[in-house]
mmCIF file of C-alpha atoms in Angstrom:
data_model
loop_
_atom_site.group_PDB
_atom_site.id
_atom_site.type_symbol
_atom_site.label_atom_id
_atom_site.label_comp_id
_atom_site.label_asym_id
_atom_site.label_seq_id
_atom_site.Cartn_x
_atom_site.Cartn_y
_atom_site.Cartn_z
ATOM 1 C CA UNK A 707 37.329 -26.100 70.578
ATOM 2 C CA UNK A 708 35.542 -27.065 67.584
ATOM 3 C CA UNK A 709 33.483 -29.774 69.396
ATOM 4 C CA UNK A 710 32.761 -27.864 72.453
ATOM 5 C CA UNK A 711 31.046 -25.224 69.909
ATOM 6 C CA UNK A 712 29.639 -27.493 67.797
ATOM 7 C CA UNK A 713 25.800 -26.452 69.139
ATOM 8 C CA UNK A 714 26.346 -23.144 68.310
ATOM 9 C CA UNK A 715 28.088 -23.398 65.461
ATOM 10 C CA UNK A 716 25.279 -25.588 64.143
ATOM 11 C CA UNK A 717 22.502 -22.647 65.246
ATOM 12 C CA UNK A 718 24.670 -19.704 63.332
ATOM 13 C CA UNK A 719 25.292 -22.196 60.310
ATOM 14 C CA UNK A 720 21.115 -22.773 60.607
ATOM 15 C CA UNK A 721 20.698 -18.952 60.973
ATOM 16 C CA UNK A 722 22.815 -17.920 58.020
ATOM 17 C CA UNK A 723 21.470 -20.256 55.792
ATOM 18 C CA UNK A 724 18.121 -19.109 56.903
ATOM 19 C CA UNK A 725 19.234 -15.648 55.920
ATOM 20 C CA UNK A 726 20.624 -16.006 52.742
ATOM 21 C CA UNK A 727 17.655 -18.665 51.591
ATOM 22 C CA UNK A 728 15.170 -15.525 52.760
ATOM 23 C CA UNK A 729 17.213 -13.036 50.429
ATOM 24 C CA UNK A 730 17.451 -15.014 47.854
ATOM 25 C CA UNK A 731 13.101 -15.452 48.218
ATOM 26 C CA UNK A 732 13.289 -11.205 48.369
ATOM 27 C CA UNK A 733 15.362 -11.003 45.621
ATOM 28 C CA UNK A 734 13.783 -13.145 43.530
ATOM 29 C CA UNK A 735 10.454 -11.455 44.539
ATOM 30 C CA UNK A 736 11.884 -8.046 43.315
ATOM 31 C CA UNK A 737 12.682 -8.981 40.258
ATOM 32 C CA UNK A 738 9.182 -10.522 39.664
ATOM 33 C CA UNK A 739 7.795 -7.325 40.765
ATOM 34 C CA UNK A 740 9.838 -5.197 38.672
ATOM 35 C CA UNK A 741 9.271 -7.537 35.442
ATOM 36 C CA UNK A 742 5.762 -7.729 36.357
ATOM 37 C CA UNK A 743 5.418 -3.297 36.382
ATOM 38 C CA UNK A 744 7.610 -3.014 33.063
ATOM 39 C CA UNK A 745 5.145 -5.118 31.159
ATOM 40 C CA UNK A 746 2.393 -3.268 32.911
ATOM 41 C CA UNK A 747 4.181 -0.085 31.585
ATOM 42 C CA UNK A 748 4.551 -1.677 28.203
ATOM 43 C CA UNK A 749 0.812 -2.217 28.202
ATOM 44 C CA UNK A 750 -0.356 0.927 28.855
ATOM 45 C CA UNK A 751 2.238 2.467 26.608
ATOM 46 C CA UNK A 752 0.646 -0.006 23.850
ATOM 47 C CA UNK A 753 -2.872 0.698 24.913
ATOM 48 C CA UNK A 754 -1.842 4.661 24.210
ATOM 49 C CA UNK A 755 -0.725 4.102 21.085
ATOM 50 C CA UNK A 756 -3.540 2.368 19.805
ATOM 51 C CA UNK A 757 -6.049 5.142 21.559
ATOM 52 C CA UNK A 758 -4.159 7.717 19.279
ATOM 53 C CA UNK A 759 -4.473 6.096 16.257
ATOM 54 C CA UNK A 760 -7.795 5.428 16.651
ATOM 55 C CA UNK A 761 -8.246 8.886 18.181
ATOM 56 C CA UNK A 762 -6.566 10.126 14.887
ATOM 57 C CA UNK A 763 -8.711 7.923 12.831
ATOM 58 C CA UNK A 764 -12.099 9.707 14.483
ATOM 59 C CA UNK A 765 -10.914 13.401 14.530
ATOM 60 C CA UNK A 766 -9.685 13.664 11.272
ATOM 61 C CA UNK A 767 -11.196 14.452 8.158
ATOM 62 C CA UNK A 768 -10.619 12.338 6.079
ATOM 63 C CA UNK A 769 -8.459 9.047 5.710
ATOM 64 C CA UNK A 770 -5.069 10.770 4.085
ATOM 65 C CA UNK A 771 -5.147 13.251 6.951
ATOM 66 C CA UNK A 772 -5.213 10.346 9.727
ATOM 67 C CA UNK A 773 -2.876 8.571 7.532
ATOM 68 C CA UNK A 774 -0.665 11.673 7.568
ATOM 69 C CA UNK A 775 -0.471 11.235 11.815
ATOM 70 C CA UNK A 776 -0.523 7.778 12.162
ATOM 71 C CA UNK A 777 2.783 6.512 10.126
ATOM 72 C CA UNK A 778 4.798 9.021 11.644
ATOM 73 C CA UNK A 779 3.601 7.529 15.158
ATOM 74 C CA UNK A 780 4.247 3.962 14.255
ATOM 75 C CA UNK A 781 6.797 5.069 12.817
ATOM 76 C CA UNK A 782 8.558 6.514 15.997
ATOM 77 C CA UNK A 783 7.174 4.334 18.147
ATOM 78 C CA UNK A 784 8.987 0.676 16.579
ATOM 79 C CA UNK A 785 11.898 2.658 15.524
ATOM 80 C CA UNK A 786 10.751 2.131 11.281
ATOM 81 C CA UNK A 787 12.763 3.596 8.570
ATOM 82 C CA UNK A 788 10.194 2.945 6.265
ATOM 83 C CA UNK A 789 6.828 0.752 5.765
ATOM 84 C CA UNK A 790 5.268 -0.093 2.544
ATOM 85 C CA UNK A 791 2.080 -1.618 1.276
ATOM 86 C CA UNK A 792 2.371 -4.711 -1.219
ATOM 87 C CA UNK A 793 -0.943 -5.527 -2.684
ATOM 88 C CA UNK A 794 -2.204 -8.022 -4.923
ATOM 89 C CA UNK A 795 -5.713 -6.813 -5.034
ATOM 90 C CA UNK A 796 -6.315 -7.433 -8.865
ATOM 91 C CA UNK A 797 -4.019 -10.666 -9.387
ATOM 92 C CA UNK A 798 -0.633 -8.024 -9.798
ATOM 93 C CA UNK A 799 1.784 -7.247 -7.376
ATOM 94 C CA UNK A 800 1.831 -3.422 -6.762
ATOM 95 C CA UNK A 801 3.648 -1.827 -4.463
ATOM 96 C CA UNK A 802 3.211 1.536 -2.270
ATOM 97 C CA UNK A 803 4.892 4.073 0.040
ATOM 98 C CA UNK A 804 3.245 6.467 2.394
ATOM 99 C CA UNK A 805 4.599 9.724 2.368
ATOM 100 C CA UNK A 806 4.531 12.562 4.947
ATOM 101 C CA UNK A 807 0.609 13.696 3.559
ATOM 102 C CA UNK A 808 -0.391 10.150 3.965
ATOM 103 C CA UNK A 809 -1.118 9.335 0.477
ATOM 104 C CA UNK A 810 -0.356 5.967 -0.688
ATOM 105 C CA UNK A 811 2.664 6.384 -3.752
ATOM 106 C CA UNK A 812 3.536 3.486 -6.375
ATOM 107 C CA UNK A 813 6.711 2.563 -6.153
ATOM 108 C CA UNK A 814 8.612 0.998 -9.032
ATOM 109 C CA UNK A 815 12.237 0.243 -7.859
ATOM 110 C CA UNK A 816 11.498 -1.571 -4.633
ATOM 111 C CA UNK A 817 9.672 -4.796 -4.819
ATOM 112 C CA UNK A 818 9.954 -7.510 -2.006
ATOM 113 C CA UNK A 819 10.109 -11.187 -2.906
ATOM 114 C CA UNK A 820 7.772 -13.465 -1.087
ATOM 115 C CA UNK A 821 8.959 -17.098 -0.939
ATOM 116 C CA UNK A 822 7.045 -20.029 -0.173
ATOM 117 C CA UNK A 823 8.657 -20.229 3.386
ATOM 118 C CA UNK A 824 7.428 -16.993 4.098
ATOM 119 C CA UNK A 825 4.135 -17.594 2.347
ATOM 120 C CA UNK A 826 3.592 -20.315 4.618
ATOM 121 C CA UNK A 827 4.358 -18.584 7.603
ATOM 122 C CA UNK A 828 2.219 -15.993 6.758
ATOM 123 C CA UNK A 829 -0.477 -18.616 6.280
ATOM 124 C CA UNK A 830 -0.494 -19.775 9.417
ATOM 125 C CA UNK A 831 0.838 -16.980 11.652
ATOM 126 C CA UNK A 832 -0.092 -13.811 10.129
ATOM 127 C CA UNK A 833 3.391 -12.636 10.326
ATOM 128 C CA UNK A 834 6.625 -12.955 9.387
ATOM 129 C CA UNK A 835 10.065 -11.576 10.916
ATOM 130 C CA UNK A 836 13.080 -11.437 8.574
ATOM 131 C CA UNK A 837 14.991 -8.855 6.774
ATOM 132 C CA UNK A 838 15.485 -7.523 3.707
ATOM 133 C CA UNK A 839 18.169 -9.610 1.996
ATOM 134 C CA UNK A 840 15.825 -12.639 2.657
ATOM 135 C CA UNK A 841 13.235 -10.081 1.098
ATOM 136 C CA UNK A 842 15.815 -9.260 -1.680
ATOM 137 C CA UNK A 843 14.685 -5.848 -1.617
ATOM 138 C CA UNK A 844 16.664 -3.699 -4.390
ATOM 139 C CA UNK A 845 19.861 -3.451 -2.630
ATOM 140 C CA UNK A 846 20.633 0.482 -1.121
ATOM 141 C CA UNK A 847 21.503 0.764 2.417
ATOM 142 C CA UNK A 848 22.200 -2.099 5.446
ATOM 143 C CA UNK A 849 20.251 -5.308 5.686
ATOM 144 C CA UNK A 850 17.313 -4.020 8.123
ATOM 145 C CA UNK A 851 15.345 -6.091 9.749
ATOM 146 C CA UNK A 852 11.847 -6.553 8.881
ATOM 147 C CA UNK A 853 8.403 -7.160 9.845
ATOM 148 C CA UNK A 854 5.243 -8.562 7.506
ATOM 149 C CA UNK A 855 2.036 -8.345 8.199
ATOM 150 C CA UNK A 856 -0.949 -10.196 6.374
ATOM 151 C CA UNK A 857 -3.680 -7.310 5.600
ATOM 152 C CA UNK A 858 -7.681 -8.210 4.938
ATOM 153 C CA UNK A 859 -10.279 -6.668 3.384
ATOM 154 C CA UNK A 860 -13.685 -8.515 4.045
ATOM 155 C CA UNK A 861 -12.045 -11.061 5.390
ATOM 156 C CA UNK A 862 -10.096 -12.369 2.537
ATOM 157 C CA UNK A 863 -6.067 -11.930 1.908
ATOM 158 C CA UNK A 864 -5.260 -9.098 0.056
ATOM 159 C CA UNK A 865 -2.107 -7.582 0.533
ATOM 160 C CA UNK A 866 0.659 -7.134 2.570
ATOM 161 C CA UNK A 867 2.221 -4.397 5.133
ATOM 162 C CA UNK A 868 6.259 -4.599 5.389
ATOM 163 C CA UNK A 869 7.576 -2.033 8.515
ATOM 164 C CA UNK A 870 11.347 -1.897 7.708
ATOM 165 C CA UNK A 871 13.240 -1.588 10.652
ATOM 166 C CA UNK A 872 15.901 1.402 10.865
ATOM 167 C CA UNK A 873 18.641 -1.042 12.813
ATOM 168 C CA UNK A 874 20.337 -4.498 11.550
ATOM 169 C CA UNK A 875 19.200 -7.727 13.025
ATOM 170 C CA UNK A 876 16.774 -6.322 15.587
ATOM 171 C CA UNK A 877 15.195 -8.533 17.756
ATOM 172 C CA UNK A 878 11.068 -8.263 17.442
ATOM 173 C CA UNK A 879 9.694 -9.089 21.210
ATOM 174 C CA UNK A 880 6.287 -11.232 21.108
ATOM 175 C CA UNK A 881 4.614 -8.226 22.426
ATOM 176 C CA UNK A 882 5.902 -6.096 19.812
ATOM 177 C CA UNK A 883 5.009 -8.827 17.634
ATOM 178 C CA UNK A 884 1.244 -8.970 18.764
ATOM 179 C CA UNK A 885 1.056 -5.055 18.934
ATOM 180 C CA UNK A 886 2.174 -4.786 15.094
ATOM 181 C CA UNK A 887 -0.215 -7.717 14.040
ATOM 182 C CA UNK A 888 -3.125 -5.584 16.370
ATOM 183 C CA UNK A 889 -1.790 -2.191 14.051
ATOM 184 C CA UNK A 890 -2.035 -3.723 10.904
ATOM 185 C CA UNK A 891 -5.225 -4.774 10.986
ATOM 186 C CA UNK A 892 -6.430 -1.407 12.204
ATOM 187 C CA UNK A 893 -4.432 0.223 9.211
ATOM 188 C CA UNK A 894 -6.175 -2.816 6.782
ATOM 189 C CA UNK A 895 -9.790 -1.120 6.839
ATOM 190 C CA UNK A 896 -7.668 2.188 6.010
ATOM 191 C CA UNK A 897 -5.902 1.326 3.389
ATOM 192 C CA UNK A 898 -8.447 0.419 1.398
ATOM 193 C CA UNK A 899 -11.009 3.256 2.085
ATOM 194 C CA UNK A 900 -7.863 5.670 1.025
ATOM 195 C CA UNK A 901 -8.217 3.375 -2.344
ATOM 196 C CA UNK A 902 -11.975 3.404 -2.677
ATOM 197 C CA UNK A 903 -11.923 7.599 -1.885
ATOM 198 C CA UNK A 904 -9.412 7.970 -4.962
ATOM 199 C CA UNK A 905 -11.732 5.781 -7.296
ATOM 200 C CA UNK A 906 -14.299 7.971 -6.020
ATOM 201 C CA UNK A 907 -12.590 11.033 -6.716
ATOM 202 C CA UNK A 908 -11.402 9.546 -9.846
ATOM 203 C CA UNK A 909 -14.820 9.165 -10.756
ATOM 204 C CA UNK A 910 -16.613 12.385 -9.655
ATOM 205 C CA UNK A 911 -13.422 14.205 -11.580
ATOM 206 C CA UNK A 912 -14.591 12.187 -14.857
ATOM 207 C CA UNK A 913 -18.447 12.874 -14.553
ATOM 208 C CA UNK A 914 -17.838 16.564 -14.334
ATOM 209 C CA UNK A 915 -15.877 16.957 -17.131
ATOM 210 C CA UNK A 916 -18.108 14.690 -19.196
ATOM 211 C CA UNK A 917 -21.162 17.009 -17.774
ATOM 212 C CA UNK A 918 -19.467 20.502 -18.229
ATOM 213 C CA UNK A 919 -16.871 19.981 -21.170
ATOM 214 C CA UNK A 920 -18.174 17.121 -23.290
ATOM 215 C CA UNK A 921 -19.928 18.373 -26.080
ATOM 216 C CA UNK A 922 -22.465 15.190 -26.742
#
């Protein structure tokens, strides 16, 4: 029976491999597709993100007050429990926290520990992922992953942004990766015109009380 069929059964075998090679193509297809509109999505949602902040920057009136907008939004958007500024401006390490106003605080108890692995990496990439026992951050809560990122002002090294993350061992995608490096060097020119407008204020305080109080 078998041989007497053997035509046909060669033309179904030849039509269900056909078949099965042409969903597998479809499949394979939709998945591209799909991939290829989810990191079209992710764009745009980056692309937003960095509108706003530079929207925020623009509108507000002064740098505190678009500081005050924009850490919340990173913030929310990477899923941060926290991001601090390390600087090293005048050959000391300092170290800062935003809070909700936007101002730049000292901190004194927390004070990350850059190693000559990371220093490296930092040289070369701009960026580090690791977390904060490699850090060896004063110890208070779980061992969150982290994120640095290599600041600039006029083109020379001059501090460093750490965005803790609020989970353990969190994986940091390339394009999150990219879009962090991207935010940080938006946030660089920032940081240091929030410094310069407290000198500045610093200093206007000091010539009015030297004009209206001091007696010389």
């Amino acid at each position: 029976v078998v041989n007497d069929n053997a035509q046909l059964l060669e033309t179904m075998a030849q039509t269900v491999a056909g078949i099965a090679n042409s969903y597998v193509v479809i499949v394979d297809e939709m998945e591209n597709s799909q991939n290829a509109n989810k990191l079209l999505g992710q764009n745009f949602e980056d692309q937003i993100l960095v509108n706003n902040i530079y929207s925020l920057i623009l509108n507000s009136s002064d740098t505190k007050t678009a500081m005050s907008g924009i850490i919340p939004l990173v913030s929310e958007y990477f899923g941060l429990s926290d991001m601090l500024f390390c600087s090293n401006s005048d050959g000391t390490e300092k170290v800062y926290r935003w809070d909700r106003s936007g101002m730049l605080l000292p901190v004194v108890s927390v004070a990350p520990t850059i190693t000559s692995a990371i220093e490296e990496e930092l040289y070369y990439g701009g960026i580090v992922c690791t977390d904060r026992k490699s850090l060896r951050f004063d110890a208070y809560g779980a061992n969150q992953s982290c994120v640095l990122v290599r600041t600039y002002e006029s083109g020379r090294e001059n501090g460093i942004v750490v965005y803790i993350a609020d989970k353990n061992n969190r994986s940091w995608t390339n394009r999150e990766r990219k879009l962090i490096k991207s935010i940080t060097h938006i946030l660089s020119t920032i940081i240091y015109k929030v410094f310069m407008e407290d000198e500045l204020a610093t200093s206007q305080a000091r010539l009015e009380r030297i004009a209206y109080y001091d007696a010389t």
